[in-house]
XYZ file of C-alpha atoms in Angstrom:
561
model
C 80.004 132.625 104.050
C 83.044 132.678 101.717
C 84.147 135.929 100.106
C 83.169 136.135 96.397
C 86.144 135.975 93.930
C 85.291 139.402 92.482
C 85.643 140.992 95.949
C 88.967 139.224 96.508
C 90.201 140.463 93.117
C 89.160 144.037 93.852
C 90.975 143.975 97.196
C 94.218 142.280 96.151
C 94.712 143.754 92.676
C 93.634 147.192 93.921
C 96.350 147.068 96.586
C 99.088 146.797 93.951
C 100.642 143.712 95.558
C 99.520 141.456 92.687
C 99.064 142.437 89.035
C 95.747 141.788 87.299
C 97.495 139.372 84.900
C 98.926 137.302 87.763
C 95.590 137.332 89.576
C 93.641 136.225 86.483
C 96.146 133.411 85.899
C 95.783 132.261 89.514
C 92.000 132.589 89.273
C 91.893 130.401 86.170
C 94.060 127.780 87.878
C 91.928 127.918 91.025
C 88.784 127.100 89.031
C 90.466 124.237 87.146
C 91.980 122.733 90.319
C 88.994 123.558 92.553
C 91.142 125.549 94.989
C 90.771 128.962 96.594
C 92.397 131.726 94.522
C 94.218 133.144 97.558
C 95.803 129.720 98.149
C 97.132 129.740 94.572
C 98.533 133.263 95.023
C 100.175 132.364 98.337
C 101.992 129.207 97.229
C 103.068 130.903 94.000
C 104.823 133.376 96.284
C 102.933 136.398 94.942
C 101.603 137.429 98.358
C 101.667 136.068 101.917
C 98.760 135.100 104.129
C 99.134 137.912 106.683
C 99.181 140.530 103.919
C 95.947 139.113 102.468
C 94.397 139.270 105.933
C 95.366 142.884 106.500
C 94.164 143.961 103.048
C 90.763 142.287 103.470
C 90.290 143.711 106.962
C 91.122 147.218 105.683
C 88.638 146.789 102.830
C 85.824 145.937 105.249
C 86.900 148.522 107.797
C 87.275 145.959 110.575
C 90.372 144.895 112.557
C 92.465 141.883 111.479
C 92.469 139.042 114.033
C 95.602 136.898 113.898
C 94.053 134.014 115.825
C 96.471 131.400 114.504
C 98.389 131.117 117.773
C 95.724 132.437 120.126
C 94.689 130.146 122.977
C 90.945 130.697 123.514
C 89.453 129.781 126.879
C 86.547 127.297 127.061
C 84.341 129.935 128.727
C 84.684 132.108 125.579
C 84.193 129.249 123.109
C 81.066 128.087 124.946
C 79.330 131.373 124.107
C 78.823 130.084 120.538
C 77.908 126.378 120.154
C 80.518 124.443 118.184
C 77.985 123.272 115.582
C 76.866 126.836 114.758
C 80.443 128.163 114.856
C 81.305 125.638 112.136
C 78.164 126.432 110.121
C 78.821 130.191 110.102
C 82.658 129.893 110.193
C 82.947 132.225 113.170
C 85.166 132.053 116.257
C 84.528 133.998 119.491
C 87.903 134.909 120.985
C 87.467 137.708 123.558
C 84.839 139.426 125.717
C 85.410 143.017 126.813
C 82.798 145.201 128.541
C 79.781 143.218 127.291
C 81.262 143.233 123.801
C 82.073 139.907 122.126
C 84.879 139.877 119.580
C 84.271 137.414 116.761
C 86.697 136.376 114.014
C 85.034 135.605 110.689
C 85.994 135.129 107.053
C 83.282 137.461 105.773
C 82.646 140.403 108.126
C 79.558 141.269 106.039
C 77.826 137.949 106.785
C 74.925 139.627 108.564
C 73.124 136.340 109.206
C 76.095 135.095 111.248
C 76.366 138.406 113.099
C 72.655 138.403 113.914
C 72.820 134.820 115.196
C 75.778 135.654 117.460
C 73.986 138.729 118.818
C 70.735 136.858 119.540
C 72.419 133.818 121.043
C 74.831 135.655 123.353
C 72.823 138.831 124.133
C 76.132 140.690 123.755
C 77.231 143.444 121.437
C 79.183 141.882 118.567
C 82.456 143.300 117.239
C 83.455 141.559 113.971
C 87.089 140.883 113.061
C 88.462 139.425 109.847
C 90.480 136.177 109.930
C 91.663 133.888 107.139
C 89.884 130.642 106.369
C 92.881 128.575 107.515
C 93.142 130.482 110.797
C 89.416 130.020 111.474
C 89.669 126.290 110.723
C 92.584 125.940 113.163
C 90.818 128.012 115.833
C 87.671 125.890 115.495
C 89.861 122.948 116.426
C 90.126 124.415 119.919
C 86.571 123.235 120.523
C 88.202 119.800 120.782
C 89.833 120.805 124.062
C 87.066 118.864 125.783
C 88.516 115.711 124.280
C 91.963 116.640 125.592
C 90.739 117.255 129.128
C 88.627 114.082 129.276
C 90.914 111.851 127.212
C 92.115 109.456 129.899
C 88.695 109.457 131.563
C 86.959 108.463 128.309
C 89.480 105.651 127.737
C 89.172 104.356 131.332
C 85.356 104.450 131.342
C 85.078 102.525 128.085
C 87.620 99.909 129.152
C 85.343 99.157 132.136
C 82.409 98.485 129.821
C 84.272 95.966 127.648
C 83.298 92.380 128.264
C 86.407 90.293 127.908
C 85.812 86.856 126.450
C 88.536 84.292 125.950
C 87.749 83.569 122.298
C 85.386 86.410 121.479
C 84.686 87.001 117.790
C 86.955 89.892 116.782
C 84.480 91.334 114.282
C 81.764 91.584 116.925
C 84.227 92.981 119.478
C 85.434 95.637 117.022
C 81.861 96.819 116.429
C 81.055 97.312 120.118
C 80.488 100.883 121.287
C 83.333 100.986 123.881
C 85.947 99.883 121.314
C 84.621 102.410 118.780
C 84.745 105.193 121.389
C 88.299 104.293 122.447
C 89.533 104.315 118.836
C 87.661 107.527 117.937
C 89.017 109.255 121.064
C 92.598 108.216 120.267
C 92.155 109.567 116.718
C 90.393 112.798 117.731
C 92.985 113.610 120.372
C 95.811 112.827 117.929
C 94.427 115.239 115.322
C 93.839 117.964 117.930
C 97.433 117.578 119.163
C 98.712 117.888 115.558
C 100.363 114.458 115.753
C 101.935 113.195 112.531
C 101.866 109.541 113.642
C 99.978 107.450 116.196
C 101.743 104.351 117.574
C 99.878 101.532 119.350
C 102.523 99.276 120.913
C 101.767 96.008 122.735
C 104.107 95.364 125.677
C 104.243 92.386 128.030
C 101.800 93.795 130.603
C 100.256 96.836 128.909
C 99.446 98.614 125.683
C 101.088 102.018 125.082
C 99.660 104.721 122.796
C 102.300 107.199 121.596
C 102.037 110.296 119.389
C 104.797 111.797 117.256
C 104.403 115.565 117.655
C 106.821 117.920 115.883
C 109.087 114.947 115.138
C 109.344 113.724 118.752
C 107.498 110.724 120.245
C 105.469 111.138 123.463
C 103.743 108.497 125.609
C 100.072 109.534 125.769
C 98.144 106.802 127.524
C 98.584 103.218 128.723
C 95.916 100.601 129.257
C 95.986 96.957 130.407
C 96.311 94.006 128.054
C 93.108 92.299 126.905
C 91.445 94.728 124.485
C 94.270 95.375 122.026
C 93.082 92.631 119.637
C 89.666 94.279 119.322
C 91.229 97.719 118.714
C 93.541 96.298 116.016
C 90.555 94.477 114.494
C 88.668 97.793 114.410
C 91.565 99.382 112.516
C 91.725 96.425 110.100
C 87.990 96.608 109.365
C 88.164 100.340 108.618
C 91.202 99.944 106.336
C 89.979 96.776 104.547
C 92.730 94.502 105.857
C 92.516 90.799 106.735
C 91.189 90.473 110.268
C 92.277 86.858 110.718
C 95.850 87.453 109.502
C 98.254 87.985 112.409
C 101.541 86.548 111.113
C 102.594 88.940 108.335
C 102.770 92.752 108.032
C 99.783 94.522 106.468
C 99.442 98.031 105.032
C 96.196 99.909 104.446
C 94.473 103.267 104.198
C 91.434 104.831 105.784
C 89.829 108.232 105.278
C 87.428 109.931 107.678
C 85.936 113.352 108.359
C 86.591 114.928 111.768
C 84.566 118.119 112.096
C 85.587 120.049 108.939
C 88.874 118.174 108.453
C 89.263 115.384 105.921
C 91.876 113.104 107.471
C 93.619 110.208 105.715
C 95.373 107.481 107.677
C 98.210 105.449 106.208
C 98.225 102.318 108.327
C 101.018 99.816 108.966
C 100.454 96.720 111.131
C 103.298 94.347 112.015
C 103.406 91.214 114.199
C 105.423 91.813 117.385
C 106.565 89.465 120.144
C 103.557 90.247 122.366
C 101.015 91.041 119.643
C 100.372 93.219 116.618
C 101.738 96.782 116.686
C 100.145 99.604 114.700
C 101.495 102.870 113.300
C 99.043 105.303 111.686
C 100.397 108.250 109.662
C 97.962 111.195 109.789
C 97.553 113.178 106.563
C 95.130 116.109 106.710
C 93.826 116.618 103.185
C 92.053 119.905 103.906
C 95.356 121.686 104.627
C 96.493 123.801 101.696
C 100.020 123.195 100.371
C 102.657 125.384 101.965
C 104.395 128.098 99.980
C 108.196 127.986 99.647
C 108.515 130.731 102.280
C 106.261 128.850 104.704
C 108.429 125.745 104.263
C 111.397 127.813 105.473
C 113.136 128.746 102.221
C 114.452 132.302 102.464
C 116.979 134.655 100.892
C 119.565 133.112 98.560
C 118.130 129.585 98.894
C 114.662 130.825 97.908
C 116.069 132.612 94.846
C 117.888 129.440 93.741
C 114.807 127.240 94.086
C 112.476 129.708 92.366
C 114.887 130.096 89.458
C 115.244 126.339 88.954
C 111.644 125.148 89.282
C 110.644 127.338 86.326
C 113.227 125.780 83.989
C 111.579 123.640 81.276
C 113.793 120.566 81.686
C 116.499 119.052 83.831
C 116.460 117.486 87.291
C 115.724 118.876 90.755
C 116.895 116.646 93.613
C 115.887 116.933 97.266
C 117.996 115.028 99.792
C 117.819 114.221 103.474
C 117.080 111.344 105.853
C 113.639 109.811 106.368
C 111.262 112.267 108.046
C 113.111 115.411 106.964
C 110.177 116.810 104.948
C 111.410 115.975 101.424
C 107.983 114.820 100.195
C 106.268 117.928 101.594
C 108.724 120.121 99.682
C 108.105 118.118 96.489
C 104.332 118.456 96.839
C 104.627 122.208 97.390
C 106.743 122.590 94.239
C 104.267 120.432 92.289
C 101.378 122.624 93.403
C 103.248 125.763 92.317
C 103.868 124.234 88.881
C 100.402 122.686 88.555
C 98.609 124.637 85.831
C 96.291 123.563 83.040
C 99.062 124.188 80.479
C 101.233 121.271 81.636
C 100.854 117.507 82.064
C 102.183 116.290 85.411
C 102.779 112.639 86.346
C 104.150 111.040 89.511
C 105.332 107.590 90.596
C 105.284 107.323 94.399
C 105.583 104.895 97.301
C 103.220 105.667 98.882
C 100.963 108.372 97.437
C 100.571 110.692 100.424
C 98.220 113.310 98.947
C 95.992 113.322 95.901
C 96.674 116.306 93.617
C 93.966 117.548 91.271
C 94.670 116.974 87.549
C 97.913 115.072 88.230
C 98.372 111.441 87.130
C 99.703 109.609 90.189
C 100.927 105.990 90.196
C 101.401 103.915 93.346
C 104.406 101.546 93.385
C 103.259 97.932 93.801
C 106.107 95.374 93.967
C 103.627 92.459 94.128
C 102.497 93.203 90.567
C 105.967 94.142 89.326
C 105.225 97.881 89.313
C 108.507 99.314 90.604
C 109.827 102.875 90.234
C 111.710 102.018 87.033
C 108.797 100.253 85.288
C 106.326 102.943 86.378
C 108.643 105.693 85.158
C 108.975 104.014 81.756
C 105.183 103.861 81.497
C 104.799 107.533 82.473
C 107.112 108.621 79.660
C 104.518 107.325 77.187
C 101.883 109.608 78.757
C 103.342 112.763 77.206
C 104.313 114.427 80.520
C 105.956 117.836 80.901
C 106.832 117.366 84.571
C 107.599 114.049 86.292
C 107.959 113.418 90.001
C 109.724 110.225 91.126
C 109.127 109.599 94.826
C 112.636 108.240 95.387
C 115.598 107.150 93.262
C 116.803 103.875 94.781
C 118.591 101.935 92.021
C 120.516 102.214 88.783
C 117.527 101.548 86.486
C 115.435 104.321 88.033
C 118.409 106.713 88.089
C 119.226 106.131 84.405
C 115.615 106.507 83.247
C 115.235 109.709 85.319
C 118.454 111.116 83.803
C 117.341 110.291 80.243
C 113.894 111.810 80.961
C 115.573 115.059 82.010
C 117.771 114.942 78.888
C 114.771 114.545 76.566
C 112.985 117.716 77.623
C 111.195 116.794 80.861
C 111.479 118.489 84.245
C 112.145 115.690 86.738
C 111.765 116.080 90.508
C 112.926 113.399 92.913
C 114.441 112.591 96.307
C 117.591 110.810 97.416
C 118.712 109.622 100.842
C 121.967 111.504 101.450
C 122.923 113.733 104.364
C 124.214 116.675 102.317
C 123.383 118.250 98.975
C 126.909 117.585 97.678
C 126.625 113.939 98.731
C 123.923 113.345 96.103
C 126.451 113.558 93.268
C 128.751 110.674 94.338
C 125.652 108.660 95.284
C 124.346 108.938 91.707
C 127.736 108.005 90.294
C 127.914 104.983 92.631
C 124.620 103.798 91.115
C 126.357 103.551 87.762
C 125.095 106.728 86.084
C 127.499 108.175 83.490
C 129.194 111.272 84.894
C 128.814 113.356 81.704
C 125.055 112.628 81.592
C 124.655 113.582 85.259
C 126.550 116.845 84.717
C 124.275 117.718 81.777
C 120.954 117.125 83.540
C 121.039 118.180 87.208
C 119.838 121.754 87.753
C 119.928 121.991 91.543
C 120.364 119.776 94.604
C 118.574 120.771 97.826
C 119.312 119.230 101.226
C 116.956 119.794 104.144
C 116.109 118.992 107.762
C 113.176 119.900 109.992
C 113.613 121.851 113.239
C 110.952 122.599 115.822
C 109.663 126.191 115.863
C 109.704 128.228 119.066
C 106.221 128.842 120.486
C 105.392 132.459 119.597
C 103.333 132.794 122.791
C 106.198 132.202 125.237
C 109.362 133.141 123.307
C 112.144 134.827 125.277
C 115.700 135.921 124.547
C 118.399 134.034 126.459
C 122.084 133.064 126.579
C 122.887 129.361 125.910
C 124.918 127.414 128.464
C 128.682 127.069 128.203
C 128.581 123.615 126.583
C 126.524 124.882 123.635
C 128.621 128.027 123.263
C 131.818 125.958 123.280
C 130.450 123.609 120.622
C 129.566 126.572 118.427
C 132.779 128.549 118.838
C 135.362 125.747 118.994
C 133.899 122.549 117.516
C 131.854 124.177 114.729
C 134.065 127.278 114.322
C 131.063 129.618 114.425
C 131.504 133.211 115.577
C 129.093 134.162 118.359
C 129.461 137.892 117.703
C 126.051 139.426 116.939
C 124.308 136.045 117.225
C 120.939 136.236 119.018
C 119.417 133.265 120.829
C 115.784 132.580 121.723
C 113.774 129.793 123.324
C 110.249 129.060 124.486
C 109.632 129.152 128.231
C 106.687 126.752 127.978
C 103.028 127.699 128.280
C 99.545 126.184 128.047
C 99.453 126.872 124.317
C 102.474 124.628 123.610
C 101.776 122.173 126.483
C 104.891 123.475 128.291
C 107.160 122.222 125.484
C 108.345 125.624 124.227
C 107.780 124.530 120.629
C 104.835 124.489 118.217
C 105.182 123.242 114.653
C 108.273 122.737 112.517
C 110.149 124.575 109.777
C 112.839 123.520 107.315
C 116.516 124.449 107.210
C 118.173 124.089 103.823
C 121.266 124.172 101.670
C 120.922 124.431 97.898
C 123.608 123.814 95.285
C 122.844 125.185 91.822
C 125.005 123.311 89.316
C 127.453 125.944 88.085
C 129.988 125.311 85.284
C 132.728 124.700 87.863
C 130.560 122.143 89.684
C 129.721 120.460 86.335
C 133.436 120.034 85.646
C 133.897 118.462 89.101
C 131.039 116.039 88.362
C 132.671 114.946 85.093
C 135.912 114.435 87.068
C 134.002 112.228 89.563
C 135.107 114.472 92.449
C 134.259 113.670 96.067
C 131.414 115.339 97.939
C 133.929 117.357 100.015
C 135.448 118.888 96.882
C 131.988 119.669 95.446
C 130.881 121.156 98.778
C 133.954 123.401 98.903
C 133.353 124.645 95.350
C 129.645 125.272 96.073
C 130.579 127.383 99.106
C 133.023 129.371 96.954
C 130.104 129.906 94.543
C 128.072 131.400 97.405
C 126.181 128.403 98.814
C 124.691 128.932 102.283
C 125.292 125.810 104.381
C 122.483 124.143 106.261
C 124.143 125.084 109.540
C 124.302 128.753 108.534
C 120.673 128.692 107.397
C 119.798 127.231 110.796
C 121.753 129.967 112.604
C 119.909 132.614 110.577
C 116.616 131.114 111.761
C 117.941 131.093 115.339
C 118.695 134.830 115.098
C 115.197 135.405 113.678
C 113.607 133.709 116.701
C 112.189 130.834 114.658
C 114.049 128.000 116.389
C 116.633 127.287 119.078
C 120.335 126.637 118.682
C 119.867 123.262 120.396
C 117.417 122.221 117.668
C 119.802 123.226 114.877
C 122.689 121.304 116.439
C 120.416 118.283 117.031
C 119.252 117.934 113.431
C 122.396 119.006 111.572
C 124.560 116.757 113.776
C 127.885 118.271 112.884
C 130.798 116.641 114.723
């Protein structure tokens, strides 16, 4: 049972962390956008999730259970059937002296407490946990899939009747093929994979997951059933089953337990057969706040100051897979109120946002970024998001949009924040227009986070220390280093999840002059550092000292030579 809004207001406003005006504004937005009011407060940066948890637990007079990173044994989970745990939104996490500790969103849900008591014949001790933490903990019921993954695949392969020219539609609808595909998907979601790769080799088919930005081989099976699996994927995503010679792109949405999961599917013809990549997008996840993305200190102040400006341009740069789109979506959700009109042109649309007009680029019909952006300007927008600026037409329209009173957000593929300026000028944009419109340029990368369950302090080896002190000219004095030893919770990897490292350049008057002079990125970078910019490397080192990531990760993604 969800906590009523009036109780949430009493708890949060009464604590003094959030003013009644800010809460009422967030509450109004939450109703209009059909989101939880605490989610609105969190990604507006008014309060963080742990603080909400502690305040609610104090209000109810029960302990706060931070079960986000807790690994719960199957013998504990089995005390409450998964179906009923999802119905009542409760998670058993510890048994102590015939007393069962249960995390729940509403500690006053007496029906849930009574069920747990009757079913387990144990004394129940309620704890408060956030909705997101409970949802993640409920995912641990899927451990059965993890343990039996290869067995399920092997058993179903045995039951497949291989025919030389079997009808692919019929094959794709057979129970073994369905079970194999569903198991691959279920295991991928439970492992928090961002992408699932199905690659056809000469003698076998390899299934790989990208977890925290790194690919891992998961399972291999013999050739002979890959056509039926690909056909199953094509049927679900409304693609042409009998087309094997050209690439195809599709989408598919399904519900796994309480998670709404969207798949963005790409199929290409390879030498040995069709290869598939499925991008996993979990729609039930709330947008991350700026702090949760990894923005802190000076960088956070710069971003917060610039996203509230009424017009101008905000640029986010970085290579593919560096989290630029996630940052854009988080900023859009912060700005998304009923007082503004927001429009986007994207390729592809990764998440649907309530009350935002979103256009999908479609080159086949002539709908490119530039033509879509022109059309959006006639829709009376206040805020425009352009998925990527790739050419002169798009760049010029975006610049003129920012000049005429719109706030424009977009991405660019450059390695540094300063590198975005020469890139724009190379596209043919007038330097004086660029200097007048850009508010801030943000560069980012993603680093893997150290597993909080097995983190230890350590001293890096001599090679790393030499690279830091000599090659990168970084002082090691006072620098702390941490790593994950590896445990069952992180599958012995030492990492769970990812976080961003950033550098942000607000366009000062001195930087504007350099833009009008068509200065190089090195000159702009030097001026930005004199203005107080924190480099991406330094931001990474700060996160190393805080125990969020390892020095090896920072060096890997920043790639300074």
